[in-house]
Short mmCIF file of C-alpha atoms in Angstrom, two decimals:
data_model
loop_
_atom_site.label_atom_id
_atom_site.label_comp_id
_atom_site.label_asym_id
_atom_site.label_seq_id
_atom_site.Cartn_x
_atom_site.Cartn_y
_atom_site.Cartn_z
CA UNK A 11 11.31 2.62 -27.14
CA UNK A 12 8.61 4.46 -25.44
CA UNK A 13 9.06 6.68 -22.77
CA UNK A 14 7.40 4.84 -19.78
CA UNK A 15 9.73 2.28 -21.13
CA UNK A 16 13.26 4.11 -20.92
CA UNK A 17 11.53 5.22 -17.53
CA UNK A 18 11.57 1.43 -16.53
CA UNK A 19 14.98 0.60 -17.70
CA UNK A 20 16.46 3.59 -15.61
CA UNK A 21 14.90 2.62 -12.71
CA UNK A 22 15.93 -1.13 -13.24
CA UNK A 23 19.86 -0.33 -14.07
CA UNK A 24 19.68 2.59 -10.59
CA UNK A 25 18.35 -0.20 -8.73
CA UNK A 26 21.04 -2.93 -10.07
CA UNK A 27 23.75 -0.59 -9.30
CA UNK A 28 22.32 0.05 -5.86
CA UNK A 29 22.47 -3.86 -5.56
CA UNK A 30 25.90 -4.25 -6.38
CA UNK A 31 26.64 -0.96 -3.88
CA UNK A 32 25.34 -1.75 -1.41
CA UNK A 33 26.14 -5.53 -1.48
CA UNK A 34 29.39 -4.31 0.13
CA UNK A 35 27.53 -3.41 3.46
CA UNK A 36 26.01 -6.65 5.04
CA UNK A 37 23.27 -6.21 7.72
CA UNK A 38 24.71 -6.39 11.30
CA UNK A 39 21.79 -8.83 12.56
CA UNK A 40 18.09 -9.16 12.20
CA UNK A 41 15.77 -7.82 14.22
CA UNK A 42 14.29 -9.46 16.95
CA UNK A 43 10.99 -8.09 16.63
CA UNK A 44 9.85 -8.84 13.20
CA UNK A 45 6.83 -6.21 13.74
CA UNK A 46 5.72 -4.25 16.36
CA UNK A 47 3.77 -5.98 19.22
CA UNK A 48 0.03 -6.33 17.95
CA UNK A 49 -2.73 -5.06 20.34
CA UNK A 50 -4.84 -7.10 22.76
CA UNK A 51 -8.12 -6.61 20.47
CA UNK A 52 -6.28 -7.69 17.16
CA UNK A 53 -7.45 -10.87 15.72
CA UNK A 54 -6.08 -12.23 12.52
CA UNK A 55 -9.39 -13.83 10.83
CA UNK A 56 -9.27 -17.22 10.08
CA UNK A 57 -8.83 -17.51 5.82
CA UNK A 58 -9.57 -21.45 5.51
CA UNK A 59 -12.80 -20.59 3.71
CA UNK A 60 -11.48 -18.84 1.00
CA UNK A 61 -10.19 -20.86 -2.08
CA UNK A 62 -6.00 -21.13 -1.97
CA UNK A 63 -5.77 -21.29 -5.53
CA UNK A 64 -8.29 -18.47 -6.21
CA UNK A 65 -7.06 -15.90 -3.75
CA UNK A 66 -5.25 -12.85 -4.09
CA UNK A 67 -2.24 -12.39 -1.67
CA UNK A 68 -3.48 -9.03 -0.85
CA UNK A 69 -6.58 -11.44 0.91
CA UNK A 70 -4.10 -14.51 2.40
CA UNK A 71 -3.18 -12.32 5.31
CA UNK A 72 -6.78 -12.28 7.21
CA UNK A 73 -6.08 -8.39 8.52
CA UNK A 74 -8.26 -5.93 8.51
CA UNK A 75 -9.82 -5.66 4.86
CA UNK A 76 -7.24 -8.34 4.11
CA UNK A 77 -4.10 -6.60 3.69
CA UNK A 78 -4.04 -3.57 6.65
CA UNK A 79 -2.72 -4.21 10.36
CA UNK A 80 -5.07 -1.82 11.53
CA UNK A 81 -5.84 -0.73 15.63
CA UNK A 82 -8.81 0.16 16.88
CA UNK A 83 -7.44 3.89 17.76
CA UNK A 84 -7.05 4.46 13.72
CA UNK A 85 -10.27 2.61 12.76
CA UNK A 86 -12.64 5.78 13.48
CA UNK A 87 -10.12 8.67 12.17
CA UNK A 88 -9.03 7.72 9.03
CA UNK A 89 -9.75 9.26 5.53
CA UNK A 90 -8.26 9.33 1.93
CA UNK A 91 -5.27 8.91 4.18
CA UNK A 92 -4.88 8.98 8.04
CA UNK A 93 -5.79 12.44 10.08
CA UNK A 94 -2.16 13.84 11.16
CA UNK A 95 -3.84 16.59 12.94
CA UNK A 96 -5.64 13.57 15.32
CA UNK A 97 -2.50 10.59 14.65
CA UNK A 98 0.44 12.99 14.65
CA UNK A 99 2.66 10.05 15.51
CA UNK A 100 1.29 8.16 12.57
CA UNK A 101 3.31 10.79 9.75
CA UNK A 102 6.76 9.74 8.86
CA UNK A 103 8.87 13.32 9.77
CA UNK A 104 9.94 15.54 7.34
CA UNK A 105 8.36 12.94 4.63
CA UNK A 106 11.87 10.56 5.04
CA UNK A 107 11.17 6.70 5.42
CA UNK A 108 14.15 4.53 6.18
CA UNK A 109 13.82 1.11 5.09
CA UNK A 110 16.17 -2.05 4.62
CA UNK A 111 15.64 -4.83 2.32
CA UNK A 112 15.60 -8.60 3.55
CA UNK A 113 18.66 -10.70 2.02
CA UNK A 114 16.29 -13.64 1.76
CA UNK A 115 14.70 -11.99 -1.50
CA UNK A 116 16.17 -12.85 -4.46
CA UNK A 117 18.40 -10.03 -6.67
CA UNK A 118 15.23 -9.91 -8.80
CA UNK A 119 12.83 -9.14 -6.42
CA UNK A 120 14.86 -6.67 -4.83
CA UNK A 121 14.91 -4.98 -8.05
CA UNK A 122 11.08 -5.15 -7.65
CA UNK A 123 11.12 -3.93 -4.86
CA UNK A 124 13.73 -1.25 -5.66
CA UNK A 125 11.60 0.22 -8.61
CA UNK A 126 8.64 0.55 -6.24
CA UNK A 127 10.58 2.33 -4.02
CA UNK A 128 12.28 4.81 -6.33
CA UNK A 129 8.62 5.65 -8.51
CA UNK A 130 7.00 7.13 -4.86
CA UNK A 131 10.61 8.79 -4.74
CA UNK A 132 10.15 10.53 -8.41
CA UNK A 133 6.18 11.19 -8.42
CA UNK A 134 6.13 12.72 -4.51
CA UNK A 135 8.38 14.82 -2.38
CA UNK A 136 8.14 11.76 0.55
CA UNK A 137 12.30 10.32 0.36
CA UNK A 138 12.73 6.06 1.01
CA UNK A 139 16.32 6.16 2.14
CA UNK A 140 18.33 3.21 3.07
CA UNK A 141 17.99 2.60 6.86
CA UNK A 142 21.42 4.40 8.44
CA UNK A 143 20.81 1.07 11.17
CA UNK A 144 20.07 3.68 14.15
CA UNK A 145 17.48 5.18 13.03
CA UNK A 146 14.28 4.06 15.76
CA UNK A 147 11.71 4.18 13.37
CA UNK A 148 11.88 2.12 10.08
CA UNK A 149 10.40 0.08 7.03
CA UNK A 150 11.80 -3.39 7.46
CA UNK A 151 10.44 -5.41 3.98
CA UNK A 152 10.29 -9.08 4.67
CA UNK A 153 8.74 -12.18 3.15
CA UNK A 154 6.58 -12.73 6.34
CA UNK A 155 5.51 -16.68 6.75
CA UNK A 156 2.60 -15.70 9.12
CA UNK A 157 0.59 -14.46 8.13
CA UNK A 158 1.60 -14.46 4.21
CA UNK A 159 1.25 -12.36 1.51
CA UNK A 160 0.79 -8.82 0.96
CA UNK A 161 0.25 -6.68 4.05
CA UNK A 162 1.25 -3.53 6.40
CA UNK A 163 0.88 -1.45 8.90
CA UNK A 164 -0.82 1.94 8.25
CA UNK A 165 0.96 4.52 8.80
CA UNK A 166 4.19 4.89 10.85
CA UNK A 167 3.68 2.23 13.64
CA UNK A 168 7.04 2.75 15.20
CA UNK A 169 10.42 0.84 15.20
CA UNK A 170 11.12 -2.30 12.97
CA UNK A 171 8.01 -2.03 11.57
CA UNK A 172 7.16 -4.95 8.88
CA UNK A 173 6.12 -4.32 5.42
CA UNK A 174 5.51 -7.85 3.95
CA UNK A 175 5.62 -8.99 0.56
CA UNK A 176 5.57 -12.80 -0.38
CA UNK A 177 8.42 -13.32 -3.20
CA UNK A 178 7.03 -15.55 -6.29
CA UNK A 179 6.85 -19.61 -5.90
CA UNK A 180 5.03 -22.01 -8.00
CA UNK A 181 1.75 -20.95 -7.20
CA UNK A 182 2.73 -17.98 -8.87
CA UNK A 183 4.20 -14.29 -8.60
CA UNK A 184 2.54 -13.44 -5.12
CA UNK A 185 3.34 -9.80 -4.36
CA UNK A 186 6.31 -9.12 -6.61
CA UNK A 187 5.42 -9.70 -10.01
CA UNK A 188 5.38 -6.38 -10.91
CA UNK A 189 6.34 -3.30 -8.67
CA UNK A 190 2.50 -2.49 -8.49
CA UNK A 191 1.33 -4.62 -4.93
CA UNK A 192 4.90 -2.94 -3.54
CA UNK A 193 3.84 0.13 -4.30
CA UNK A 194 -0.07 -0.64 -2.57
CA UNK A 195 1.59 -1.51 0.47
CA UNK A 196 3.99 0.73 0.81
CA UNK A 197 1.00 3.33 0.50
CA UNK A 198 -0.54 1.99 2.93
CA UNK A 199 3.11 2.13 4.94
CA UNK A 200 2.57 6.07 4.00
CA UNK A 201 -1.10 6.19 5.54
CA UNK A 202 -3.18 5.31 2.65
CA UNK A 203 -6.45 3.06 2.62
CA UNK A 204 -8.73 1.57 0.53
CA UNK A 205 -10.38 3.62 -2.46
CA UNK A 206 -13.76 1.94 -1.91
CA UNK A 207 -13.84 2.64 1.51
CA UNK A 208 -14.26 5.95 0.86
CA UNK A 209 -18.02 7.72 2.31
CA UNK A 210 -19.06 8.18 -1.22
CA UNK A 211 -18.23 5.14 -2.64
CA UNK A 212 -22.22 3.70 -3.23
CA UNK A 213 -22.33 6.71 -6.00
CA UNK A 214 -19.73 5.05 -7.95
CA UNK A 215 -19.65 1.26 -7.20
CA UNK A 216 -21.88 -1.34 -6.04
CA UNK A 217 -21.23 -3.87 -3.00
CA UNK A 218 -22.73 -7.45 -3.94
CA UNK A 219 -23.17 -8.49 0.02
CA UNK A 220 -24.75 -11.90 -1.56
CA UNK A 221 -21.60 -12.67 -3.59
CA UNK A 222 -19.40 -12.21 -0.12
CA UNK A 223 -18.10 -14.93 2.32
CA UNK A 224 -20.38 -13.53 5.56
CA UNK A 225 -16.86 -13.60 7.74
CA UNK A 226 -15.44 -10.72 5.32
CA UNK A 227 -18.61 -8.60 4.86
CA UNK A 228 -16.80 -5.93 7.45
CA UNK A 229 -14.23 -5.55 4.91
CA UNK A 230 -16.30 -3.47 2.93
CA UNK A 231 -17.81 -1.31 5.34
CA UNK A 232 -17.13 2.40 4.41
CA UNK A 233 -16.00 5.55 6.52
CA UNK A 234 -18.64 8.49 7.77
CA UNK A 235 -18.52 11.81 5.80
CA UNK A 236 -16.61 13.26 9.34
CA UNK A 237 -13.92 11.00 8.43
CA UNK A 238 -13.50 11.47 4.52
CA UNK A 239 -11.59 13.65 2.86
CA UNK A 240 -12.82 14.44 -0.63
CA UNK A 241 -10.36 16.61 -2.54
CA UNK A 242 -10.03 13.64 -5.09
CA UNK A 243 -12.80 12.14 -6.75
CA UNK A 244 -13.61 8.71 -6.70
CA UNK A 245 -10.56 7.00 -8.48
CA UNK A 246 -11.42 4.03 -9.97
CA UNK A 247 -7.72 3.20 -11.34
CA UNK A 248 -6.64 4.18 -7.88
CA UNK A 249 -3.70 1.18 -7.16
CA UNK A 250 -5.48 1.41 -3.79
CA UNK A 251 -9.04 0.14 -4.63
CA UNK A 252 -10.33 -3.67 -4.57
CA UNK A 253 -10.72 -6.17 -7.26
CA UNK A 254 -14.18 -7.20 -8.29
CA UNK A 255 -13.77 -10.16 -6.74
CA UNK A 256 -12.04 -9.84 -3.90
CA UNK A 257 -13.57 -12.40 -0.72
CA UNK A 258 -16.09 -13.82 -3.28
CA UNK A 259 -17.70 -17.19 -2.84
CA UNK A 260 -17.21 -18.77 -5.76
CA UNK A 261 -15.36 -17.65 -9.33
CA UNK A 262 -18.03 -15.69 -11.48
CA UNK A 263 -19.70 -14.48 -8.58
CA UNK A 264 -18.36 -10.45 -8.29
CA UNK A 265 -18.15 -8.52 -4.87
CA UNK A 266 -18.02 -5.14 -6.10
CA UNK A 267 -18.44 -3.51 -9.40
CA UNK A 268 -18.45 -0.05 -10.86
CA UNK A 269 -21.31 1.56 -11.77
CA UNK A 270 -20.50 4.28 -14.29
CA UNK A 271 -19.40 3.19 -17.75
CA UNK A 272 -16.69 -0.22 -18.11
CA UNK A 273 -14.18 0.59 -15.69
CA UNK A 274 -11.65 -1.59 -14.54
CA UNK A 275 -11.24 -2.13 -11.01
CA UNK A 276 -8.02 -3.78 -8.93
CA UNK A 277 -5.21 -2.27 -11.23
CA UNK A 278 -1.56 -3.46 -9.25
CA UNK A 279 0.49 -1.60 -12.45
CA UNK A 280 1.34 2.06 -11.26
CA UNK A 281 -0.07 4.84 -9.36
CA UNK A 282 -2.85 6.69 -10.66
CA UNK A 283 -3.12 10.28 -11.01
CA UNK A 284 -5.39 10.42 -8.32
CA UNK A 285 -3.00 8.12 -6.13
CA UNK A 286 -0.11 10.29 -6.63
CA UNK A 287 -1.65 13.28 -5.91
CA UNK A 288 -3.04 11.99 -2.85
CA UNK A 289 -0.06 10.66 -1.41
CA UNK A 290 1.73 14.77 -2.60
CA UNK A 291 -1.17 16.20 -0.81
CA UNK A 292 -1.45 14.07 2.28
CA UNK A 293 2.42 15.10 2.69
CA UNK A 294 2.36 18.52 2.12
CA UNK A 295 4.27 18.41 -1.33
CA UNK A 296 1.32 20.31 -2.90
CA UNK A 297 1.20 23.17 -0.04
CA UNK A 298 3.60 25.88 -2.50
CA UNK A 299 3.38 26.95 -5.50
CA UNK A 300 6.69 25.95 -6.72
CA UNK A 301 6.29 22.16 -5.87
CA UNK A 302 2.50 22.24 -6.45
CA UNK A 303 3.07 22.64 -10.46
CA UNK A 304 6.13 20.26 -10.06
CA UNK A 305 4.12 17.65 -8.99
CA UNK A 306 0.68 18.06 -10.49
CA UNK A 307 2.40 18.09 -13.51
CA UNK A 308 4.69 14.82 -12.52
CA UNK A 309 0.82 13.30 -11.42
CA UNK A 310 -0.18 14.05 -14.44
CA UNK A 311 2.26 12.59 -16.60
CA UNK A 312 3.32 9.34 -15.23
CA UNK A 313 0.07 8.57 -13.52
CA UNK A 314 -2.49 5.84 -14.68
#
């Protein structure tokens, strides 16, 4: 057995013990508020024009760039991640995220969910705990109806805030096939955006604006050099980076694709290098020397 392999089984039997654990605590009540109140300027775009049996759940939602609840006051700040120093609000304190599970997932795709959680708890100092159920602020992961599919807020929004991931049905394994669209979302839960929204992004890929349905052109607008960070290159196996044909017309006709070499784009398996490093950086794990080597070298290893 290989070693990513006896990784995966760990993770699996910590996060079936966890199950059975924590099965002996039922939730006091649900929420009211399924997600924070959205702003008076939000709009979720109307998705009737894009194929149901084509589309990627990370697209079903109709938020900003398909899968982001985004406000206005983060649209002009953000970067790799968002700007703490202008959004202190938005950073989770002390790198601890409290977050409870929904009941109506199945055992299965709590484990899912479970093995996304506990691979940003290995590769980064930033700690998912279970919510403590006073806690204000907190990750509450639900199989939203509306708007469906993959989505969250950026950043920490503040209370019961909804991270949403649509459980498999027979149209097929939505968000929780693997642990990979979890862990996308819960990035984005962190702060994280879109790779190829990055300033520098026509260097490495190229935008077909033909190939795009004209309502979702905005999706691939990209950020000023003010508001880019570029520590990291360009990641192209970033988990956080579009398909190729993401909001396409028609099958066969690609949105966006690389253009240096064969690369891949649209991985949902794991966190990249870059992705992990990123996410270390963004929370400060890189900022001594003692946890700088631990988790460069973690990066390294179990990174894409």
């Amino acid at each position: 057995m290989s070693l990513a392999r006896k990784f995966s089984t760990v993770f699996v039997l910590l996060s079936l013990y966890f199950l059975k654990t924590s099965s002996r605590h039922v939730m006091p009540y649900v929420p009211d508020v399924l997600h924070p109140p959205l702003p008076d300027n939000y709009e979720i775009f109307n998705t009737t024009d894009i194929s149901e049996g084509d589309v990627d759940p990370e697209m079903t939602p109709g938020l900003f760039q398909g899968d982001m609840a985004l406000t206005n006051d983060l649209y002009n700040y953000w970067r790799v991640g968002i700007k703490w120093d202008a959004f202190p609000e938005k950073l989770w304190k002390n790198g601890i995220v409290p977050y409870t599970i929904s009941p109506l997932y199945e055992p299965s795709d709590q484990v899912t969910i479970l093995k996304a959680i506990k691979t940003i708890n290995f590769m980064t100092c930033i700690k998912f705990v279970p919510w403590n159920e006073k806690t204000k602020d907190y990750l509450l992961i639900w199989p939203i109806k509306y708007p469906k599919g993959c989505w969250s807020f950026v950043g920490r929004f503040g209370g019961s805030q909804i991270v949403s991931l649509q459980p498999p049905d027979r149209s097929g394994p939505n968000c929780l096939g693997s642990e990979g669209r979890a862990i996308h979302e819960l990035m984005h839960a962190l702060g994280v955006f879109h790779e190829q929204s990055r300033w520098d992004r026509d260097k490495f890929v190229k935008i077909h604006e033909d190939n795009i349905i004209p309502r979702f052109k905005s999706n691939f607008d990209k950020q000023s050099l003010e508001n880019t960070t570029y520590s990291f290159e360009y990641d192209y196996d970033s988990i956080m980076h579009y398909g190729k044909n993401f909001f396409s017309k028609s099958k066969g006709k690609p949105t966006i694709t690389p253009k240096i070499g064969s690369h891949k784009i649209g991985q949902r398996r794991a966190m990249s290098k870059s992705d992990c490093l990123k996410l270390n950086d963004l929370y400060g794990c890189l900022d001594n020397v003692k946890t700088r080597r631990k988790y460069y070298n973690i990066c390294n290893f179990m990174g894409l």
